[in-house]
């Protein structure tokens, strides 16, 4: 970081904290700002900063740092607006959405494919394009038109994509389930890893009804495991992928207790004359799933949010305020919320139940946040308010003494361009630690594009965070003194930096590594869950890349974001997975996706392990069976179960 020639006098310089930063930027100017009142109505308009020129477009008033008003036309939707407010270096598109749509059409790929297992149609889906009004200088005048504008795109069926083939053919690794505490089994995955044995259907036989055999995990990728039948040794010819949470995957001993036959695969049936002795030898000391594994999976997929519950959620067209919405459906903990005033139920918003964007009814009034008053005088009888205890609790903070103040500068992830960390300003201090943040240089005059972050949010950073961690900081639009220097900017604007000590410095041991695969929500189109990769890790901050798309569509996401899921999550919950955008030479296997209609909730804690003892039983023909024996405890405390030969 650049140092000033005349540093402020202090008794001593403060030591670097966990950001690797000095708490020193705030001394570049006097603190003349103060916290604002929490009492604000929707009709209030923020005063125009006297230092910024004003642009008027058809009655809409915007400020713009350099005063230039060169116009441009979006190549995707035809919207006309201020050129420097357009997206990307080429200024060809008005928004990320239009840029992505244009790229999607040129690649003949699906970015807005069908969701939730709806059957594909021969014709392309027609979905509404949601405008990013607050980021564009002239966007408001086109909002009504664009709301009804639609774009036809070809559908890429999810059945054309197989995680197993994708992982195997490219020798990829996936983030373990334990990285996702909000996902099913995230808190009780235990030591499920390579070498664990399970009982699965034996497909290498001509018998009917279904028979089973024992297989070992060769490779683990999220919920999915590459399995090899016991007895194949180093022969991988019949290896297969299976979701460990599949109802057909059982701990060793399940067949015995359920009266199901264990039959060796035909391919290797000739290898041993005494398969019982072979299995006893192979399985002694091996690990298997807990006997109640399937019950835990079921329990972890029961979520407390129910259809018809009312919540407050961010207004996707005006980020500065919230609206009442009703839970329409719950899939894997993800909520489809329909804004209460939407008569045809098409005006919706997707988010996870743990999202910081949803709140109990009355939250906005309690903290002084803007709220769009509904035209519905009385809620429908079938609707009821979601209980407050269902929502994620934020960290308690003390706002007394040294605290965030209006006008303080910081760095923040831009919620309308999640690939960018931008120069930002605290525009309003609310109650309970919440802050209204504006992105410098691209704010609407009425503050309609301010957004709410909690003081403990991992999406806001102290001044200098990007420089220290070698992240490209996005300067204010139109700012010409490049490269951007914080000290110069603070002097020019007469501002101070928010003290470093006020930011969240906790970095959990999240377990993510660069290159790991996962399933991630495209937060610019939050209905979509896509194949993605972790490409950078900065403390608790992850850079998420969507496979097949350019880097400009990447997203900065917190390691504990509820919008990240393990590989196989979509298959487990029945949600539609968006495959990578196809490349010219891509060849993907055509493997059907198995779906389930169960709903989800986290399970808690681990269970002690019990011992499975193998007992030899005389069986007729080629059928073999295992029985669960007494309970000699031999636990590693991890939730897995060892198999031990009976003395």
mmCIF file of C-alpha atoms in Angstrom, residues 208-440:
data_model
loop_
_atom_site.group_PDB
_atom_site.id
_atom_site.type_symbol
_atom_site.label_atom_id
_atom_site.label_comp_id
_atom_site.label_asym_id
_atom_site.label_seq_id
_atom_site.Cartn_x
_atom_site.Cartn_y
_atom_site.Cartn_z
ATOM 1 C CA UNK A 208 -34.271 -61.397 -10.771
ATOM 2 C CA UNK A 209 -35.349 -59.856 -8.444
ATOM 3 C CA UNK A 210 -32.649 -57.355 -7.459
ATOM 4 C CA UNK A 211 -29.568 -58.784 -5.766
ATOM 5 C CA UNK A 212 -26.715 -56.980 -4.034
ATOM 6 C CA UNK A 213 -22.953 -57.143 -3.666
ATOM 7 C CA UNK A 214 -20.318 -55.304 -1.681
ATOM 8 C CA UNK A 215 -18.349 -52.456 -3.267
ATOM 9 C CA UNK A 216 -15.627 -50.128 -2.040
ATOM 10 C CA UNK A 217 -15.273 -46.391 -2.614
ATOM 11 C CA UNK A 218 -12.431 -45.772 -5.070
ATOM 12 C CA UNK A 219 -12.924 -42.006 -5.425
ATOM 13 C CA UNK A 220 -15.229 -39.549 -3.690
ATOM 14 C CA UNK A 221 -16.642 -36.408 -5.333
ATOM 15 C CA UNK A 222 -19.127 -34.630 -3.083
ATOM 16 C CA UNK A 223 -22.059 -36.972 -2.554
ATOM 17 C CA UNK A 224 -20.960 -39.105 -5.515
ATOM 18 C CA UNK A 225 -18.643 -42.087 -5.158
ATOM 19 C CA UNK A 226 -16.809 -44.138 -7.748
ATOM 20 C CA UNK A 227 -17.429 -47.718 -6.613
ATOM 21 C CA UNK A 228 -15.716 -51.001 -7.424
ATOM 22 C CA UNK A 229 -17.241 -54.379 -6.674
ATOM 23 C CA UNK A 230 -15.338 -56.423 -4.117
ATOM 24 C CA UNK A 231 -13.199 -59.033 -5.872
ATOM 25 C CA UNK A 232 -12.208 -56.933 -8.884
ATOM 26 C CA UNK A 233 -8.910 -55.943 -7.212
ATOM 27 C CA UNK A 234 -7.189 -53.535 -9.661
ATOM 28 C CA UNK A 235 -9.639 -54.148 -12.493
ATOM 29 C CA UNK A 236 -11.615 -50.937 -13.104
ATOM 30 C CA UNK A 237 -13.640 -52.231 -16.058
ATOM 31 C CA UNK A 238 -16.936 -52.294 -14.142
ATOM 32 C CA UNK A 239 -16.371 -49.273 -11.887
ATOM 33 C CA UNK A 240 -19.487 -47.103 -11.572
ATOM 34 C CA UNK A 241 -20.597 -43.846 -9.966
ATOM 35 C CA UNK A 242 -23.349 -43.735 -7.377
ATOM 36 C CA UNK A 243 -24.683 -41.044 -5.039
ATOM 37 C CA UNK A 244 -23.862 -42.275 -1.520
ATOM 38 C CA UNK A 245 -27.205 -40.914 -0.275
ATOM 39 C CA UNK A 246 -29.058 -43.022 -2.847
ATOM 40 C CA UNK A 247 -31.682 -45.276 -1.178
ATOM 41 C CA UNK A 248 -30.022 -48.292 -2.842
ATOM 42 C CA UNK A 249 -26.705 -47.713 -1.015
ATOM 43 C CA UNK A 250 -26.524 -49.483 2.362
ATOM 44 C CA UNK A 251 -24.011 -50.285 5.109
ATOM 45 C CA UNK A 252 -22.482 -53.753 5.143
ATOM 46 C CA UNK A 253 -24.865 -56.021 7.038
ATOM 47 C CA UNK A 254 -28.026 -54.507 5.622
ATOM 48 C CA UNK A 255 -28.669 -57.471 3.321
ATOM 49 C CA UNK A 256 -28.454 -59.876 6.240
ATOM 50 C CA UNK A 257 -30.922 -57.948 8.367
ATOM 51 C CA UNK A 258 -33.246 -57.360 5.396
ATOM 52 C CA UNK A 259 -33.135 -60.876 4.003
ATOM 53 C CA UNK A 260 -31.588 -59.745 0.723
ATOM 54 C CA UNK A 261 -29.126 -62.010 -1.135
ATOM 55 C CA UNK A 262 -25.471 -61.103 -1.712
ATOM 56 C CA UNK A 263 -24.420 -62.449 -5.115
ATOM 57 C CA UNK A 264 -20.936 -61.979 -6.649
ATOM 58 C CA UNK A 265 -20.774 -60.402 -10.132
ATOM 59 C CA UNK A 266 -20.773 -62.860 -13.022
ATOM 60 C CA UNK A 267 -17.521 -61.471 -14.418
ATOM 61 C CA UNK A 268 -15.526 -62.661 -11.399
ATOM 62 C CA UNK A 269 -17.724 -65.476 -10.119
ATOM 63 C CA UNK A 270 -15.144 -68.065 -11.214
ATOM 64 C CA UNK A 271 -12.281 -66.500 -9.237
ATOM 65 C CA UNK A 272 -13.116 -68.054 -5.859
ATOM 66 C CA UNK A 273 -14.811 -71.224 -4.752
ATOM 67 C CA UNK A 274 -15.352 -69.947 -1.210
ATOM 68 C CA UNK A 275 -16.660 -66.396 -1.511
ATOM 69 C CA UNK A 276 -17.649 -66.359 2.141
ATOM 70 C CA UNK A 277 -14.077 -66.828 3.307
ATOM 71 C CA UNK A 278 -12.876 -64.272 0.761
ATOM 72 C CA UNK A 279 -15.261 -61.583 2.025
ATOM 73 C CA UNK A 280 -14.515 -62.301 5.676
ATOM 74 C CA UNK A 281 -10.812 -61.789 4.950
ATOM 75 C CA UNK A 282 -11.335 -58.682 2.813
ATOM 76 C CA UNK A 283 -13.769 -56.915 5.129
ATOM 77 C CA UNK A 284 -12.049 -57.534 8.446
ATOM 78 C CA UNK A 285 -11.059 -54.089 9.782
ATOM 79 C CA UNK A 286 -12.762 -52.224 6.927
ATOM 80 C CA UNK A 287 -15.172 -49.325 7.436
ATOM 81 C CA UNK A 288 -18.760 -49.026 6.321
ATOM 82 C CA UNK A 289 -21.642 -46.577 6.723
ATOM 83 C CA UNK A 290 -23.436 -46.118 10.053
ATOM 84 C CA UNK A 291 -26.461 -48.436 10.306
ATOM 85 C CA UNK A 292 -28.774 -45.401 10.593
ATOM 86 C CA UNK A 293 -27.209 -43.594 7.613
ATOM 87 C CA UNK A 294 -30.376 -43.581 5.504
ATOM 88 C CA UNK A 295 -32.375 -42.253 8.444
ATOM 89 C CA UNK A 296 -29.891 -39.424 8.880
ATOM 90 C CA UNK A 297 -30.116 -38.587 5.184
ATOM 91 C CA UNK A 298 -33.903 -38.410 5.451
ATOM 92 C CA UNK A 299 -33.776 -36.247 8.571
ATOM 93 C CA UNK A 300 -31.285 -33.862 6.978
ATOM 94 C CA UNK A 301 -33.691 -33.326 4.087
ATOM 95 C CA UNK A 302 -36.588 -32.003 6.162
ATOM 96 C CA UNK A 303 -36.682 -28.196 6.102
ATOM 97 C CA UNK A 304 -38.852 -26.034 8.395
ATOM 98 C CA UNK A 305 -39.888 -23.506 5.718
ATOM 99 C CA UNK A 306 -43.226 -24.445 4.179
ATOM 100 C CA UNK A 307 -45.300 -23.162 1.250
ATOM 101 C CA UNK A 308 -47.617 -20.206 2.064
ATOM 102 C CA UNK A 309 -45.205 -18.747 4.658
ATOM 103 C CA UNK A 310 -44.731 -14.969 4.344
ATOM 104 C CA UNK A 311 -41.301 -13.365 4.571
ATOM 105 C CA UNK A 312 -39.589 -10.078 3.813
ATOM 106 C CA UNK A 313 -37.090 -10.350 0.979
ATOM 107 C CA UNK A 314 -34.974 -7.918 -1.022
ATOM 108 C CA UNK A 315 -36.768 -6.274 -3.935
ATOM 109 C CA UNK A 316 -34.808 -7.531 -6.945
ATOM 110 C CA UNK A 317 -35.592 -4.382 -8.955
ATOM 111 C CA UNK A 318 -34.747 -1.936 -6.132
ATOM 112 C CA UNK A 319 -32.055 -3.364 -3.889
ATOM 113 C CA UNK A 320 -32.495 -0.611 -1.321
ATOM 114 C CA UNK A 321 -35.807 -1.991 -0.085
ATOM 115 C CA UNK A 322 -37.603 -5.187 0.867
ATOM 116 C CA UNK A 323 -40.995 -6.561 -0.084
ATOM 117 C CA UNK A 324 -43.348 -9.176 1.275
ATOM 118 C CA UNK A 325 -43.126 -12.489 -0.539
ATOM 119 C CA UNK A 326 -44.761 -15.874 -0.076
ATOM 120 C CA UNK A 327 -42.968 -19.218 -0.152
ATOM 121 C CA UNK A 328 -44.249 -21.004 -3.248
ATOM 122 C CA UNK A 329 -42.037 -24.105 -3.092
ATOM 123 C CA UNK A 330 -39.067 -25.543 -1.195
ATOM 124 C CA UNK A 331 -36.438 -27.631 -2.979
ATOM 125 C CA UNK A 332 -33.352 -28.747 -1.123
ATOM 126 C CA UNK A 333 -33.653 -25.804 1.253
ATOM 127 C CA UNK A 334 -33.931 -23.348 -1.653
ATOM 128 C CA UNK A 335 -37.068 -21.221 -1.609
ATOM 129 C CA UNK A 336 -39.027 -19.997 -4.574
ATOM 130 C CA UNK A 337 -40.548 -16.785 -3.265
ATOM 131 C CA UNK A 338 -43.380 -15.049 -5.111
ATOM 132 C CA UNK A 339 -43.800 -11.355 -4.370
ATOM 133 C CA UNK A 340 -47.138 -10.871 -2.680
ATOM 134 C CA UNK A 341 -48.489 -8.468 -5.297
ATOM 135 C CA UNK A 342 -47.782 -10.833 -8.194
ATOM 136 C CA UNK A 343 -51.218 -11.984 -9.350
ATOM 137 C CA UNK A 344 -49.948 -14.493 -11.919
ATOM 138 C CA UNK A 345 -47.118 -15.694 -9.613
ATOM 139 C CA UNK A 346 -44.445 -14.999 -12.226
ATOM 140 C CA UNK A 347 -42.701 -12.241 -10.277
ATOM 141 C CA UNK A 348 -40.519 -14.475 -8.155
ATOM 142 C CA UNK A 349 -37.138 -14.672 -6.456
ATOM 143 C CA UNK A 350 -34.993 -17.685 -5.564
ATOM 144 C CA UNK A 351 -32.761 -17.929 -2.506
ATOM 145 C CA UNK A 352 -31.715 -20.397 0.178
ATOM 146 C CA UNK A 353 -33.515 -20.429 3.510
ATOM 147 C CA UNK A 354 -30.249 -19.323 5.169
ATOM 148 C CA UNK A 355 -29.785 -16.407 2.764
ATOM 149 C CA UNK A 356 -29.086 -12.983 4.329
ATOM 150 C CA UNK A 357 -31.606 -11.563 1.846
ATOM 151 C CA UNK A 358 -34.701 -12.901 3.643
ATOM 152 C CA UNK A 359 -36.098 -11.812 7.001
ATOM 153 C CA UNK A 360 -39.171 -12.268 9.198
ATOM 154 C CA UNK A 361 -42.162 -9.984 8.717
ATOM 155 C CA UNK A 362 -41.514 -6.686 10.521
ATOM 156 C CA UNK A 363 -37.712 -6.810 10.178
ATOM 157 C CA UNK A 364 -37.459 -3.726 7.958
ATOM 158 C CA UNK A 365 -39.480 -1.565 10.330
ATOM 159 C CA UNK A 366 -37.462 -2.756 13.325
ATOM 160 C CA UNK A 367 -34.081 -1.681 11.908
ATOM 161 C CA UNK A 368 -35.131 1.312 9.784
ATOM 162 C CA UNK A 369 -34.741 -0.364 6.385
ATOM 163 C CA UNK A 370 -36.781 0.771 3.383
ATOM 164 C CA UNK A 371 -39.867 -1.319 2.710
ATOM 165 C CA UNK A 372 -42.295 -1.360 -0.205
ATOM 166 C CA UNK A 373 -45.772 -1.127 1.227
ATOM 167 C CA UNK A 374 -48.070 -3.673 -0.321
ATOM 168 C CA UNK A 375 -51.302 -2.757 -2.037
ATOM 169 C CA UNK A 376 -52.887 -5.843 -0.534
ATOM 170 C CA UNK A 377 -54.844 -4.639 2.465
ATOM 171 C CA UNK A 378 -55.305 -8.040 4.013
ATOM 172 C CA UNK A 379 -53.180 -11.114 3.566
ATOM 173 C CA UNK A 380 -54.805 -14.229 2.238
ATOM 174 C CA UNK A 381 -56.196 -16.590 4.847
ATOM 175 C CA UNK A 382 -53.977 -19.422 3.665
ATOM 176 C CA UNK A 383 -50.814 -17.346 4.150
ATOM 177 C CA UNK A 384 -49.060 -17.044 7.497
ATOM 178 C CA UNK A 385 -45.918 -15.330 8.735
ATOM 179 C CA UNK A 386 -42.811 -17.481 8.980
ATOM 180 C CA UNK A 387 -41.704 -17.778 12.631
ATOM 181 C CA UNK A 388 -38.691 -15.543 13.396
ATOM 182 C CA UNK A 389 -36.636 -18.440 14.805
ATOM 183 C CA UNK A 390 -36.394 -19.997 11.325
ATOM 184 C CA UNK A 391 -34.148 -17.221 10.010
ATOM 185 C CA UNK A 392 -30.380 -17.027 10.215
ATOM 186 C CA UNK A 393 -29.233 -15.058 13.230
ATOM 187 C CA UNK A 394 -26.673 -12.326 12.659
ATOM 188 C CA UNK A 395 -23.798 -11.645 15.005
ATOM 189 C CA UNK A 396 -24.604 -9.331 17.897
ATOM 190 C CA UNK A 397 -22.620 -6.089 17.678
ATOM 191 C CA UNK A 398 -22.106 -3.091 19.928
ATOM 192 C CA UNK A 399 -22.784 0.095 17.968
ATOM 193 C CA UNK A 400 -21.644 2.354 20.757
ATOM 194 C CA UNK A 401 -18.245 4.062 20.785
ATOM 195 C CA UNK A 402 -16.225 3.769 17.586
ATOM 196 C CA UNK A 403 -18.580 2.472 14.928
ATOM 197 C CA UNK A 404 -19.352 2.748 11.225
ATOM 198 C CA UNK A 405 -20.555 6.191 10.186
ATOM 199 C CA UNK A 406 -22.173 7.646 7.110
ATOM 200 C CA UNK A 407 -19.648 8.645 4.455
ATOM 201 C CA UNK A 408 -16.947 6.178 5.501
ATOM 202 C CA UNK A 409 -15.224 4.412 2.642
ATOM 203 C CA UNK A 410 -14.662 0.683 2.281
ATOM 204 C CA UNK A 411 -14.416 -2.071 -0.331
ATOM 205 C CA UNK A 412 -17.436 -4.243 -1.103
ATOM 206 C CA UNK A 413 -18.570 -6.982 -3.451
ATOM 207 C CA UNK A 414 -20.923 -5.393 -5.955
ATOM 208 C CA UNK A 415 -24.222 -7.351 -5.667
ATOM 209 C CA UNK A 416 -25.021 -6.520 -9.304
ATOM 210 C CA UNK A 417 -21.612 -7.573 -10.623
ATOM 211 C CA UNK A 418 -20.328 -10.258 -8.294
ATOM 212 C CA UNK A 419 -17.022 -10.618 -10.113
ATOM 213 C CA UNK A 420 -16.032 -7.156 -8.888
ATOM 214 C CA UNK A 421 -14.922 -5.770 -5.527
ATOM 215 C CA UNK A 422 -15.541 -2.038 -5.709
ATOM 216 C CA UNK A 423 -14.844 1.255 -4.004
ATOM 217 C CA UNK A 424 -17.902 1.809 -1.803
ATOM 218 C CA UNK A 425 -19.394 4.178 0.757
ATOM 219 C CA UNK A 426 -21.573 3.710 3.834
ATOM 220 C CA UNK A 427 -24.731 5.625 2.990
ATOM 221 C CA UNK A 428 -26.843 4.906 6.061
ATOM 222 C CA UNK A 429 -26.326 3.219 9.423
ATOM 223 C CA UNK A 430 -29.306 1.136 10.490
ATOM 224 C CA UNK A 431 -30.076 -0.598 13.768
ATOM 225 C CA UNK A 432 -28.705 -3.970 14.909
ATOM 226 C CA UNK A 433 -25.464 -3.566 12.952
ATOM 227 C CA UNK A 434 -26.927 -3.257 9.459
ATOM 228 C CA UNK A 435 -25.449 -0.824 6.916
ATOM 229 C CA UNK A 436 -26.674 0.586 3.618
ATOM 230 C CA UNK A 437 -23.814 0.553 1.113
ATOM 231 C CA UNK A 438 -23.462 2.344 -2.218
ATOM 232 C CA UNK A 439 -20.964 1.631 -5.009
ATOM 233 C CA UNK A 440 -19.059 4.842 -5.764
#
